Short mmCIF file of C-alpha atoms and ligand atoms in Angstrom, two decimals:
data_model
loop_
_atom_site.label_atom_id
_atom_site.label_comp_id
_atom_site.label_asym_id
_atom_site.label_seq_id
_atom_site.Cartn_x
_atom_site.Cartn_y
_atom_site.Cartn_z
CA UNK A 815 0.00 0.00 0.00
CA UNK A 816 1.23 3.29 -0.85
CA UNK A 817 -0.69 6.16 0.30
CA UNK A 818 -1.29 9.32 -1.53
CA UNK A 819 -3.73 10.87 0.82
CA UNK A 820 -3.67 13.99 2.82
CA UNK A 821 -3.60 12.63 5.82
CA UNK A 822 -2.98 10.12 7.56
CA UNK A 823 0.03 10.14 5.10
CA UNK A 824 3.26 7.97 4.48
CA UNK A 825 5.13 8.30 7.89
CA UNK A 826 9.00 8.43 8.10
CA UNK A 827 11.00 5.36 9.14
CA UNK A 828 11.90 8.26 12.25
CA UNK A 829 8.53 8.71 13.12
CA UNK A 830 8.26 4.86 13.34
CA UNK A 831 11.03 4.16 15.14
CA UNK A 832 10.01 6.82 17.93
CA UNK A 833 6.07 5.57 17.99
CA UNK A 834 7.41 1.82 18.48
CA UNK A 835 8.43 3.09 22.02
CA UNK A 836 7.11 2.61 25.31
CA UNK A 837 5.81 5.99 26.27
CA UNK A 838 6.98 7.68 29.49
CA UNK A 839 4.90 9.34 32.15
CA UNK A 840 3.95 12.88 31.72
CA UNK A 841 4.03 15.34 34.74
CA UNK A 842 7.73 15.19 35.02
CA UNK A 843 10.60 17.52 34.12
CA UNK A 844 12.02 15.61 30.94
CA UNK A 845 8.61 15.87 29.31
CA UNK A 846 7.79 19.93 30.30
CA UNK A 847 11.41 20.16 28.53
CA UNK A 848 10.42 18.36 25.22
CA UNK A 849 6.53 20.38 25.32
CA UNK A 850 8.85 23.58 25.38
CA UNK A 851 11.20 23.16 22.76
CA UNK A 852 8.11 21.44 20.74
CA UNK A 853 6.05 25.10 21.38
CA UNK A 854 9.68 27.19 20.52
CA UNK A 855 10.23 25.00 17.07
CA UNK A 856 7.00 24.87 16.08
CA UNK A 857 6.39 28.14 16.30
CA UNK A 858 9.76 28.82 14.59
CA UNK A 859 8.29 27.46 11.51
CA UNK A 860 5.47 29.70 11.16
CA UNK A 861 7.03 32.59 11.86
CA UNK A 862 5.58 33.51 14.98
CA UNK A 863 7.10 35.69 17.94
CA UNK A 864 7.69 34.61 20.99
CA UNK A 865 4.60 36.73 22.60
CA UNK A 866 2.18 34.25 20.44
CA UNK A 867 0.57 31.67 22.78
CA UNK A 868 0.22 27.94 21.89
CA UNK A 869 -2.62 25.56 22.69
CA UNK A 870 -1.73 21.72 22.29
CA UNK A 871 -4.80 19.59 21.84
CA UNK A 872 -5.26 16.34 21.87
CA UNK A 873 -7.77 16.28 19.01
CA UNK A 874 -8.65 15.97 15.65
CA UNK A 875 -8.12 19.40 13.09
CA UNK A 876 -12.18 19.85 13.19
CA UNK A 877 -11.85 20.46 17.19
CA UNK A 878 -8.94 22.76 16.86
CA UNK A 879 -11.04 24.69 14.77
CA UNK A 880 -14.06 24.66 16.98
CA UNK A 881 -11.76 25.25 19.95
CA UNK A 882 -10.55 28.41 18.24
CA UNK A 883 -13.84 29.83 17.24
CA UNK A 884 -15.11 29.11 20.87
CA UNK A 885 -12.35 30.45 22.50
CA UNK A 886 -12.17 33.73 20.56
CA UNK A 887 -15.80 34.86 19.36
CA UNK A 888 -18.83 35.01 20.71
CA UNK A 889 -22.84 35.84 19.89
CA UNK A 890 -21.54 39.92 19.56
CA UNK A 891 -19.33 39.21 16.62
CA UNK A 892 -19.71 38.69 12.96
CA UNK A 893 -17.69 36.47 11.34
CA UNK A 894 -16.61 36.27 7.55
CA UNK A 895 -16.54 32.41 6.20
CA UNK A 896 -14.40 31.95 3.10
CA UNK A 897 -16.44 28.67 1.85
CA UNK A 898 -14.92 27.10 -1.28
CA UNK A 899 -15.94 23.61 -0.62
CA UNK A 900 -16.38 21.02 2.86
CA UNK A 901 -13.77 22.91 5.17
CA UNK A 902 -14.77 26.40 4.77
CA UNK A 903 -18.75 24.58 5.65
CA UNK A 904 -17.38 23.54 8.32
CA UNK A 905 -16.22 26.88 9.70
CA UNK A 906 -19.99 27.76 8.56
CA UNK A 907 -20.93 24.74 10.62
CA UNK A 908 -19.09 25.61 13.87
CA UNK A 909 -20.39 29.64 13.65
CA UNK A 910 -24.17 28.12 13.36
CA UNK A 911 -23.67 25.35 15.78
CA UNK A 912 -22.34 28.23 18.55
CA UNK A 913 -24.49 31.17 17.29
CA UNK A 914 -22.23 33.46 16.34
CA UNK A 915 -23.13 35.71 13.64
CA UNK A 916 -21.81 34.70 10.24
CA UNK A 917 -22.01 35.98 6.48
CA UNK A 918 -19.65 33.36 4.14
CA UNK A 919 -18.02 34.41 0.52
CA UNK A 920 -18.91 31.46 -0.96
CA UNK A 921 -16.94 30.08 -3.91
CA UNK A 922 -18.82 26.97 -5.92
CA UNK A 923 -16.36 24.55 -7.47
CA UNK A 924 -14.65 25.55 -9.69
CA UNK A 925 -14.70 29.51 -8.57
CA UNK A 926 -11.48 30.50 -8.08
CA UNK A 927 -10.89 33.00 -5.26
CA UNK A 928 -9.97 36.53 -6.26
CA UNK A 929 -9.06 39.90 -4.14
CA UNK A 930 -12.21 41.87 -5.76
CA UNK A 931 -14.42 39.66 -4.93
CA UNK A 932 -13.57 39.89 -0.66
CA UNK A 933 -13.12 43.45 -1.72
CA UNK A 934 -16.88 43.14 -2.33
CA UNK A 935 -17.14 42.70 1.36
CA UNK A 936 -15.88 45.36 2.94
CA UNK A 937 -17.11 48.07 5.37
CA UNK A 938 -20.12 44.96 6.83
CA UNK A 939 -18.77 45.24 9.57
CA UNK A 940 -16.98 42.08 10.11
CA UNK A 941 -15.45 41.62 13.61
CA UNK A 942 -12.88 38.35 12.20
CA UNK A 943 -12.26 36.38 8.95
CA UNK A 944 -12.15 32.59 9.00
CA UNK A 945 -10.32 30.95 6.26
CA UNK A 946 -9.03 27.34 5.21
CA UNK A 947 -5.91 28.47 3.37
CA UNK A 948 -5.58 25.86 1.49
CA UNK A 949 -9.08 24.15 0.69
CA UNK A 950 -8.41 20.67 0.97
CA UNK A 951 -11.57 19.29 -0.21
CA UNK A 952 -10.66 21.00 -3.63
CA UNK A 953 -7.61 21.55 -3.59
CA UNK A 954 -7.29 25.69 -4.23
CA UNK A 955 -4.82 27.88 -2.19
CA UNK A 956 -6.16 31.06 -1.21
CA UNK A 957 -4.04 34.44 -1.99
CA UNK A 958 -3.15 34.94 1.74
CA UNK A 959 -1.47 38.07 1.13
CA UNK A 960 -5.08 39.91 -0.49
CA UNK A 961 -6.73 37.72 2.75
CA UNK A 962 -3.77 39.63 5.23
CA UNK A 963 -5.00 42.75 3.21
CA UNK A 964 -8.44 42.94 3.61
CA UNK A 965 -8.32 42.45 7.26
CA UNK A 966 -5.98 44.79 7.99
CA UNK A 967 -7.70 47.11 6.20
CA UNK A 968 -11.21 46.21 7.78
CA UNK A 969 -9.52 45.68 11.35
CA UNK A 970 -10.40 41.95 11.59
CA UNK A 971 -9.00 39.10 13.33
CA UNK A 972 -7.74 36.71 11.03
CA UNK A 973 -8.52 33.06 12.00
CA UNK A 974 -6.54 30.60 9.07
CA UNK A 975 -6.92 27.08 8.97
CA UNK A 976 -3.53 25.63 7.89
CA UNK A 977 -4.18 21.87 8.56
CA UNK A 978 -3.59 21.21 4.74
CA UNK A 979 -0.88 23.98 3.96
CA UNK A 980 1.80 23.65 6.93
CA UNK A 981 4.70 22.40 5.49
CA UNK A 982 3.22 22.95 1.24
CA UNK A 983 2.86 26.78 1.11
CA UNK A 984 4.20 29.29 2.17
CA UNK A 985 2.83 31.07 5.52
CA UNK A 986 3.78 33.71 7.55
CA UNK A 987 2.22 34.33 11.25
CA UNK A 988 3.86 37.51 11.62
CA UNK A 989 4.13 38.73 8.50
CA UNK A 990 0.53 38.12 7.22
CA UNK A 991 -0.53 39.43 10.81
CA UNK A 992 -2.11 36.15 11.60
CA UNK A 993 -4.00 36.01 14.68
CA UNK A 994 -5.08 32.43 14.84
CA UNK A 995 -3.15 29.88 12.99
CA UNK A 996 -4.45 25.93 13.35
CA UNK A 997 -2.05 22.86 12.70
CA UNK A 998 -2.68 18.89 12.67
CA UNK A 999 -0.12 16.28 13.11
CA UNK A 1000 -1.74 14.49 10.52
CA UNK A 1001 -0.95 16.34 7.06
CA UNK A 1002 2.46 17.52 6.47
CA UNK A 1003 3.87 16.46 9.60
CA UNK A 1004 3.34 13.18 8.60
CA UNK A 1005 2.60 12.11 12.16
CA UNK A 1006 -0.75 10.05 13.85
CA UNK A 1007 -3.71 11.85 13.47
CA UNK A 1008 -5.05 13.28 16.86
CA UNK A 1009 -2.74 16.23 17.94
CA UNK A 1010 -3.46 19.85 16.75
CA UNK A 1011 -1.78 23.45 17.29
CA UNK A 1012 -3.46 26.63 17.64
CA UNK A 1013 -1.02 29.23 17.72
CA UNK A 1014 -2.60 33.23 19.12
CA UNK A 1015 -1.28 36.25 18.53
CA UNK A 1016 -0.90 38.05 21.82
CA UNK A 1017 -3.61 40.46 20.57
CA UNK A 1018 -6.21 37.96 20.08
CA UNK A 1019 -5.18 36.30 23.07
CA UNK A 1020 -5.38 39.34 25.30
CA UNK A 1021 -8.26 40.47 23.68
CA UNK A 1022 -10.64 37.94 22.96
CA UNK A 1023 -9.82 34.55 24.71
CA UNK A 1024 -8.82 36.51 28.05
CA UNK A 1025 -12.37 37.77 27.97
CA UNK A 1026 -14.75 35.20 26.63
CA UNK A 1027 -16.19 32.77 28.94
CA UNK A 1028 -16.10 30.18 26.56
CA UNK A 1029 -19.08 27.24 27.06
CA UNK A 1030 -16.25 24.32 27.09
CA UNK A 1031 -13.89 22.89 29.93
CA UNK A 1032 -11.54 21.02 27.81
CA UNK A 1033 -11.17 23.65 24.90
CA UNK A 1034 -10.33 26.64 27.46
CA UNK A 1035 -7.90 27.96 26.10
CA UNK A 1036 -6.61 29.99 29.12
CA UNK A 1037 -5.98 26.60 31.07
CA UNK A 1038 -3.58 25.38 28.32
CA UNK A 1039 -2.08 28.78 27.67
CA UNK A 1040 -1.42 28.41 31.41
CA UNK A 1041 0.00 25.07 31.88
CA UNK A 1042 2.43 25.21 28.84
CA UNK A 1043 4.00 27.86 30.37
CA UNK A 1044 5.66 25.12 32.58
CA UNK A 1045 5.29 22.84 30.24
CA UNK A 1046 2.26 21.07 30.97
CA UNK A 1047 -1.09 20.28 29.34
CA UNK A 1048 -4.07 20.66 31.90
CA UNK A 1049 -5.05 16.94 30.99
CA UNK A 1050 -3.58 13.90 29.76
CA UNK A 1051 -2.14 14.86 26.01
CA UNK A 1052 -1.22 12.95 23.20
CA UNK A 1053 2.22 12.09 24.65
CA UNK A 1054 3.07 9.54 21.92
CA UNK A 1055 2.53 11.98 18.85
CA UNK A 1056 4.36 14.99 20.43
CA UNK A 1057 7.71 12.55 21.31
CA UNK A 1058 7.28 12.27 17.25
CA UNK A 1059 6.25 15.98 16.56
CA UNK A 1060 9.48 16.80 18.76
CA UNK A 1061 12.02 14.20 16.71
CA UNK A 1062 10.23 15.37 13.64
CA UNK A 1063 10.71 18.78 14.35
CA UNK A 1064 14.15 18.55 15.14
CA UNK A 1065 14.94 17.00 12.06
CA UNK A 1066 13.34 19.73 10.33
CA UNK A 1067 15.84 22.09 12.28
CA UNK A 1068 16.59 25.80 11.34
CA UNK A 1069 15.92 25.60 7.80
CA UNK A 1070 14.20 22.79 7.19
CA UNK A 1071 11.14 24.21 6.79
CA UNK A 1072 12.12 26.04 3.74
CA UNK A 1073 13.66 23.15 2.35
CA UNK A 1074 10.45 20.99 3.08
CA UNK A 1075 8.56 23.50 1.05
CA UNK A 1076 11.02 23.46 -1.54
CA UNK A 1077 10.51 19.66 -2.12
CA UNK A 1078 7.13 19.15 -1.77
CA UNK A 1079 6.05 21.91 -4.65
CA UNK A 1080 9.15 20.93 -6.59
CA UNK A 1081 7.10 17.10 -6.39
CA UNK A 1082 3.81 18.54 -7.05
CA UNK A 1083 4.57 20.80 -10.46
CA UNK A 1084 6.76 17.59 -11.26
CA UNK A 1085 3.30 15.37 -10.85
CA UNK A 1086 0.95 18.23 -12.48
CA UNK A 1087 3.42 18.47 -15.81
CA UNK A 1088 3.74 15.03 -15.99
CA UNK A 1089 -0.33 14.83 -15.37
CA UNK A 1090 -1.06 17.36 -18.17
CA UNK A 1091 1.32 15.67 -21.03
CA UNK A 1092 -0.89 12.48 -20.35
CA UNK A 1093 -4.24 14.23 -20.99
CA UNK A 1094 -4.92 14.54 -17.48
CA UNK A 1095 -7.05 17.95 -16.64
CA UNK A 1096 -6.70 20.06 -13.72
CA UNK A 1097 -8.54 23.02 -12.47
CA UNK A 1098 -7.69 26.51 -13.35
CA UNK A 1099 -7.82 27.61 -10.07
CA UNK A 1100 -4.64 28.29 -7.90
CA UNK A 1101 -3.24 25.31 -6.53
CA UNK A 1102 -1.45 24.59 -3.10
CA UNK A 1103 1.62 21.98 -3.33
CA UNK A 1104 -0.49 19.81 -0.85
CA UNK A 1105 -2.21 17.93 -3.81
CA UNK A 1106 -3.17 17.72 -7.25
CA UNK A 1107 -6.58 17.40 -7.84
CA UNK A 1108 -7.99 15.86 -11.09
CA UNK A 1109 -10.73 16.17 -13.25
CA UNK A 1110 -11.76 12.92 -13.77
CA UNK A 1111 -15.83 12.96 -14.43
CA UNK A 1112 -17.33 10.76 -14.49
CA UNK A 1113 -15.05 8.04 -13.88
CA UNK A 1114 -13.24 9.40 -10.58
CA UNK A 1115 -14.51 7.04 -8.04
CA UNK A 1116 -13.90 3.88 -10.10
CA UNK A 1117 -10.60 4.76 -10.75
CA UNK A 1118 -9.94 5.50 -7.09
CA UNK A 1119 -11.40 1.94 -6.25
CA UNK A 1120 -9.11 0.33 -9.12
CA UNK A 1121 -5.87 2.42 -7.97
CA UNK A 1122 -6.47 0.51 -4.24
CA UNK A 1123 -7.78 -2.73 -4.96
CA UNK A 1124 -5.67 -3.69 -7.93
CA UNK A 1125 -2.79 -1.40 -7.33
CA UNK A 1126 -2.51 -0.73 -4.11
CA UNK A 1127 -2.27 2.83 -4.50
CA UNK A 1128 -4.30 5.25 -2.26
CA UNK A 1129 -5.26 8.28 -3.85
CA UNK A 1130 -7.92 10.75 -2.14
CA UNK A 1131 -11.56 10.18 -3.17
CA UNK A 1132 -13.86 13.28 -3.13
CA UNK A 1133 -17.20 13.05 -1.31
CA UNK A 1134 -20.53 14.93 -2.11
CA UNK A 1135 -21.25 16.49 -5.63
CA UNK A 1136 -17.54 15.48 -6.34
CA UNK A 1137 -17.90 12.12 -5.38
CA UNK A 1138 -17.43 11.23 -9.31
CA UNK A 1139 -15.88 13.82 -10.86
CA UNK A 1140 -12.41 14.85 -8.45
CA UNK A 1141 -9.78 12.76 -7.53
CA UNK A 1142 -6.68 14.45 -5.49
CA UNK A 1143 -3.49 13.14 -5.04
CA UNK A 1144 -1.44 14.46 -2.27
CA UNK A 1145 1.83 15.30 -1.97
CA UNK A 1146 2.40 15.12 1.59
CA UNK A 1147 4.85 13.10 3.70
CA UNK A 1148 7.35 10.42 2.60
CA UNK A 1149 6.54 10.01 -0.88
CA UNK A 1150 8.91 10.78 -3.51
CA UNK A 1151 8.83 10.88 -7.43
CA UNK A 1152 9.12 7.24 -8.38
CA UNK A 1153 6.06 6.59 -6.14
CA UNK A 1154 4.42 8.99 -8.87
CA UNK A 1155 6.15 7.68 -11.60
CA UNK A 1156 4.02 4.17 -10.48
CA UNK A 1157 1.13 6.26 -9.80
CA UNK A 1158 0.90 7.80 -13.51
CA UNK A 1159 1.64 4.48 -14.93
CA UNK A 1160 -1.61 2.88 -12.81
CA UNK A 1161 -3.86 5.65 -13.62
CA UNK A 1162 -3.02 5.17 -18.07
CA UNK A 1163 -3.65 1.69 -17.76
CA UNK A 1164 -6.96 2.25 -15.93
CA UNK A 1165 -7.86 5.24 -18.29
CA UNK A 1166 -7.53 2.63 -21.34
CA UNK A 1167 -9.70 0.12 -19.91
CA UNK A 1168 -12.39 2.17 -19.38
CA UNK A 1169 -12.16 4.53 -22.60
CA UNK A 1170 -12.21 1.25 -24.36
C1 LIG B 742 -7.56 17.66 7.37
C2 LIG B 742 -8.13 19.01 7.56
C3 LIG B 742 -8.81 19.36 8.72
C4 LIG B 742 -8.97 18.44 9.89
O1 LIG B 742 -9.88 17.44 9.73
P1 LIG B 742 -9.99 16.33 10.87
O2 LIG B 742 -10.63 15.19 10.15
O3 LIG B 742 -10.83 16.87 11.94
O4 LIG B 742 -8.60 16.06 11.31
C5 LIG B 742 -9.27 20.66 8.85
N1 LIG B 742 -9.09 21.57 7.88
C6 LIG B 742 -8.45 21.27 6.74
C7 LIG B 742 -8.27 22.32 5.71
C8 LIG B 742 -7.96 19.98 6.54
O5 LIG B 742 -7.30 19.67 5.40
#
């Protein structure tokens, strides 16, 4: 089996060897040591200061998200929703689901985002933006810098989802004055699914979640915030994933985020060129180096269940109205070009048997 998914995705023989382990007890010394330099490194490669404050959860990306949008807005606010496909509805989701006033820019497959149209939104009075930069379910990056723009413009907190582009495009926490930014061990980090980051600016934090009596016990904020100060979680956290988030981030060092970036787009407009000279059609909209989706109507789902079964290839099937028509093949983790080589091979051979 070879997965090109988005995550879970193909885990390093490091990772491995670190998750075989027996895992150690928490509330001690060694381990407050290895949550720090996890919170300084991983912060490191977003590019945020050392006033932002970090919230380790043990949790799936959809909770991070909900944890943020708890912990930071309440029934006074009105949100902006970027919704090109199933993760900006799920921001939608979480606002309705909390009542917290919401208006969304909604983008239909295949609308590609564009700066006029949030331009179209200004002066609503919008109190923070929430935005999947990269939307996985479709594969389209989002022009961060017109995003950064707009709110600072409009004074708005700016709440990105980066679950699918940590580690494929490029992101700046400072720079794009970020105020929430939300990871997942799962995608790019090529971990276990089940730990996620929210990193605050010290505005947001001081702000909002310093003022909101958020309607959760486990998601406050404030208590983690607190406890990683020494270290700590306030319950018991996903100790096996962070001893791998801390190897892997180590690994990564200094620069190694750069160079992680570097390789995974070089491997995606390696795949999409290659894609394209064997008839295979992509969308015109702007791409993150997460995946490659293709247009594959109406044939997609057949040819994912052919790629697994007789192949053993995992590509990632698209659910909903895409169900037939989008197949994306990720990028992410320990994959590297012959994989795809084997990949494009598959995929002609399937195309011929069903084209006749
Ligand atoms: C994977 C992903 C999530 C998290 O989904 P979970 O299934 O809850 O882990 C959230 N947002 C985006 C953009 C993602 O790609």
């Amino acid at each position: 089996m070879k997965l090109f998914t988005v995550g879970p995705v193909e885990m390093y023989p490091e990772t491995l060897a670190v998750a075989a382990k027996p895992l150690p007890y928490f509330r001690t010394p060694e381990f407050s040591e290895i949550m720090l330099e996890n919170e300084r490194m991983l912060r490191g490669t977003v590019g945020a200061p050392e006033t932002a404050k970090t919230v380790f959860l043990t949790a799936s990306g959809t909770a991070a998200m909900e944890a943020a949008v708890m912990n930071c807005f309440d029934g006074r606010d009105k949100l902006l929703v970027i919704n090109g496909g199933g993760f900006g509805d799920r921001f939608r989701e979480i606002c309705a689901v909390h009542g917290i006033p919401h208006e969304e820019l909604r983008l239909p497959f295949p609308e590609a985002f564009t700066e006029e149209k949030l331009r179209a939104f200004r002066g609503r009075g919008y109190t923070g933006l929430l935005v999947n930069l990269h939307e996985t379910a479709t594969g389209q990056l989002y022009d961060i810098d017109a995003i950064a723009r707009f709110c600072r413009e409009e004074g708005l907190y700016l709440i990105v989802d980066a679950i699918s582009a940590y580690g494929a495009d490029a992101l700046d926490f400072a720079a794009h004055g970020i105020d929430g930014l939300i990871v997942s061990s799962q995608k790019a980090l090529a971990l276990a699914p089940g730990l996620s980051v929210v990193v605050l600016s010290e505005r947001l934090y001081r702000e909002r979640v310093l003022c909101i009596q958020a309607p959760t016990l486990y998601f406050d904020f404030r208590q983690h915030v607190e406890n990683l100060e020494r270290g700590q979680t306030p319950f018991t956290p996903a100790v096996g994933i962070l001893l791998t988030l801390h190897e892997r981030l180590r690994s990564m060092g200094e620069t190694g985020m750069e160079c992680l970036l570097r390789n995974t787009a070089a491997l995606a407009r390696r795949f999409r060129e290659a894609a394209r000279d064997r008839g295979f059609r992509l969308p015109a909209y702007p791409l993150s180096n997460a995946l490659t989706p293709l247009l594959l109507e109406p044939d997609a789902k057949e040819i994912y269940r052919t790629l697994k079964e007789a192949y053993g290839l995992v590509v990632t099937p698209s659910g909903g109205a895409l169900e037939h028509a989008l197949l994306r093949v990720g990028h992410l983790g320990n994959v590297e070009w012959k994989d795809y080589e084997a990949l494009l091979l598959a995929m002609g051979e399937i195309r011929e048997r069903i084209c006749g």
